XYZ file of C-alpha atoms in Angstrom:
224
model
C -27.179 78.950 -80.272
C -25.357 78.993 -83.632
C -27.667 79.047 -86.653
C -26.827 77.348 -89.961
C -26.573 79.240 -93.251
C -29.792 77.547 -94.372
C -31.625 78.753 -91.263
C -30.316 82.276 -91.822
C -31.476 82.128 -95.466
C -34.957 81.105 -94.350
C -34.957 84.023 -91.925
C -34.394 86.355 -94.883
C -37.087 84.757 -97.047
C -39.539 84.169 -94.203
C -38.657 86.526 -91.334
C -39.201 85.022 -87.875
C -42.160 86.384 -85.951
C -43.145 86.480 -82.329
C -45.568 83.534 -81.954
C -47.798 85.540 -79.634
C -48.285 88.886 -81.400
C -46.862 88.264 -84.888
C -44.347 91.113 -84.954
C -41.259 90.517 -87.126
C -38.022 89.745 -85.257
C -34.357 89.527 -86.208
C -34.214 85.909 -85.036
C -36.657 83.333 -83.637
C -37.845 84.255 -80.180
C -40.398 86.253 -78.233
C -40.681 90.017 -78.634
C -39.804 92.228 -75.637
C -43.404 93.348 -75.175
C -44.749 89.792 -74.965
C -41.887 88.767 -72.666
C -43.280 91.296 -70.189
C -46.984 90.626 -70.624
C -47.304 86.858 -71.147
C -49.157 84.850 -68.458
C -46.016 83.362 -66.900
C -46.683 80.698 -64.290
C -45.691 81.544 -60.740
C -42.606 79.603 -59.690
C -44.389 77.507 -57.066
C -47.039 76.420 -59.613
C -44.761 75.568 -62.557
C -44.795 71.822 -61.925
C -47.823 69.510 -62.129
C -47.963 65.816 -61.302
C -48.735 63.620 -64.325
C -49.060 59.960 -63.421
C -45.680 58.690 -62.215
C -43.905 61.870 -63.251
C -44.101 65.648 -63.136
C -44.561 68.214 -65.913
C -43.076 71.716 -65.872
C -44.236 74.557 -68.113
C -43.464 78.268 -68.296
C -46.906 79.618 -69.285
C -50.576 79.361 -68.481
C -52.771 78.154 -71.331
C -54.780 81.320 -71.825
C -55.052 84.471 -73.953
C -52.186 84.880 -76.454
C -50.601 81.576 -75.388
C -53.756 79.659 -76.236
C -54.010 81.451 -79.597
C -50.361 80.696 -80.421
C -50.679 76.994 -79.639
C -53.946 76.609 -81.537
C -52.291 78.372 -84.471
C -49.377 75.940 -84.313
C -51.633 72.900 -84.200
C -54.526 73.744 -86.470
C -53.469 76.525 -88.841
C -50.239 75.195 -90.352
C -47.753 77.378 -88.496
C -44.709 75.128 -87.966
C -42.459 78.178 -87.624
C -44.053 78.955 -84.268
C -42.477 75.798 -82.841
C -38.980 77.299 -82.872
C -39.530 80.087 -80.292
C -42.008 77.982 -78.306
C -39.487 75.153 -78.131
C -36.908 77.606 -76.819
C -39.268 78.419 -73.954
C -39.655 74.704 -73.221
C -35.864 74.282 -73.211
C -35.428 77.176 -70.802
C -38.084 75.775 -68.479
C -36.653 72.239 -68.585
C -33.163 73.520 -67.857
C -34.437 75.454 -64.842
C -36.461 72.581 -63.379
C -34.703 69.396 -64.498
C -31.041 70.283 -65.056
C -28.952 67.110 -64.883
C -32.039 64.875 -64.602
C -32.274 63.659 -68.216
C -29.914 62.395 -70.896
C -32.300 61.986 -73.837
C -35.251 63.996 -75.178
C -38.377 62.605 -76.830
C -41.920 63.787 -77.540
C -45.586 62.759 -77.397
C -46.333 61.616 -80.971
C -49.495 62.118 -82.986
C -51.120 59.300 -84.944
C -50.152 58.601 -88.565
C -53.580 59.785 -89.709
C -53.276 63.074 -87.851
C -49.713 63.514 -89.064
C -50.841 63.177 -92.678
C -53.666 65.644 -92.160
C -51.612 68.225 -90.252
C -48.378 67.832 -92.181
C -46.162 67.768 -89.101
C -46.054 66.644 -85.478
C -46.075 69.803 -83.356
C -44.596 68.107 -80.278
C -41.720 66.756 -82.349
C -41.023 70.258 -83.707
C -41.002 71.600 -80.157
C -38.583 68.857 -79.084
C -36.305 69.560 -82.045
C -36.281 73.257 -81.223
C -35.513 72.604 -77.559
C -32.702 70.249 -78.498
C -31.087 72.836 -80.766
C -30.546 74.913 -77.624
C -28.460 72.014 -76.302
C -26.756 71.028 -79.590
C -28.410 67.621 -79.644
C -31.378 65.903 -81.298
C -34.510 64.263 -79.890
C -34.990 60.516 -80.181
C -38.274 58.806 -81.089
C -39.107 56.606 -78.098
C -42.893 56.413 -78.500
C -45.409 55.743 -81.236
C -49.146 56.227 -81.289
C -50.808 53.008 -82.378
C -54.420 54.213 -82.596
C -56.115 57.317 -83.944
C -58.322 57.772 -80.906
C -60.815 60.648 -80.551
C -59.132 63.974 -79.835
C -58.770 64.717 -76.127
C -60.308 68.122 -76.811
C -63.687 66.443 -77.355
C -63.728 65.206 -73.741
C -64.186 67.324 -70.617
C -64.076 64.754 -67.798
C -60.662 63.720 -66.476
C -61.703 60.057 -66.204
C -62.893 60.017 -69.813
C -59.628 61.555 -70.975
C -57.607 58.926 -69.111
C -59.691 56.145 -70.625
C -59.365 57.666 -74.091
C -55.546 57.408 -74.137
C -55.200 54.079 -72.349
C -53.205 51.696 -74.524
C -52.893 54.001 -77.556
C -49.140 54.637 -77.117
C -46.315 52.130 -77.346
C -42.691 52.540 -76.333
C -40.074 51.991 -79.017
C -36.684 50.347 -78.433
C -34.193 52.595 -76.699
C -36.032 53.654 -73.546
C -34.495 51.071 -71.210
C -32.062 52.552 -68.714
C -32.493 56.108 -70.017
C -33.369 59.271 -68.117
C -35.938 60.862 -70.413
C -37.327 64.356 -70.935
C -40.757 63.970 -72.565
C -42.046 67.063 -74.402
C -45.597 68.019 -75.387
C -47.349 71.269 -76.252
C -50.046 71.521 -73.563
C -50.710 69.796 -70.257
C -54.361 69.973 -69.256
C -55.447 67.027 -67.087
C -52.110 65.272 -67.687
C -53.806 62.131 -69.025
C -51.801 61.946 -72.253
C -48.440 62.613 -70.634
C -49.259 60.225 -67.793
C -50.012 57.379 -70.204
C -46.810 58.015 -72.167
C -44.796 58.085 -68.945
C -46.345 54.777 -67.920
C -45.333 53.187 -71.221
C -41.757 54.476 -70.956
C -41.376 53.119 -67.435
C -42.856 49.794 -68.529
C -40.168 49.694 -71.234
C -37.438 50.085 -68.619
C -36.831 53.837 -68.486
C -34.764 54.830 -65.465
C -36.521 58.146 -64.980
C -38.985 60.365 -66.893
C -39.672 64.079 -66.497
C -41.979 66.134 -68.707
C -42.087 69.649 -70.096
C -44.697 71.566 -72.083
C -45.263 75.076 -73.354
C -48.304 75.627 -71.169
C -50.425 74.284 -68.339
C -54.182 74.696 -68.167
C -55.125 76.818 -65.158
C -58.751 75.803 -65.003
C -60.238 72.433 -64.136
C -62.597 72.840 -67.071
C -60.892 71.595 -70.239
C -60.887 73.947 -73.234
C -61.880 72.587 -76.617
C -59.151 72.213 -79.227
C -56.318 71.790 -76.728
C -54.662 68.396 -77.105
C -54.245 67.028 -80.605
């Protein structure tokens, strides 16, 4: 992936770091030590059904992966999205090669965007798309600032919490879509977004995330 002069300048001023251990790297990515020790998902468990679709992820949501994603979402660390998005791109290419022609993301609400300063799923999608020399397209918007999914532990409550809070934007009809998010726990959020995209005429939707939750019990501070 060719990097622009501006990106290289930022690397000099703010050296890229491994999102999992914080060691300084020559370019955005994951350090060799973490590559060997991360909780990679076994091949036969990499995909999880989410509503009418399936979500693939490279990592389990635990240990250093959990810390990295919480840092990205709640501690103003947008730089972590670049290497994490590269992992999402690699996973999507392995599982869904040739199955999508446009990339989008699960959006946060306007209120949460103002508070956080960025949409972490959009940053992940942008990073993944740089691996393919393309750009993601906004195909969804969040119409309500509903309670965070992390406050709910029951799958049924999480499904009810996201029902009707997303709306498809023009452009989904006839498209084969890769939908990107940071974490897939129960799959309620991704499932609702997939439903909206299909209702808007999408031809096909597949999903990818950085991590899947291994346990049935939902961790606090996971989604949004």
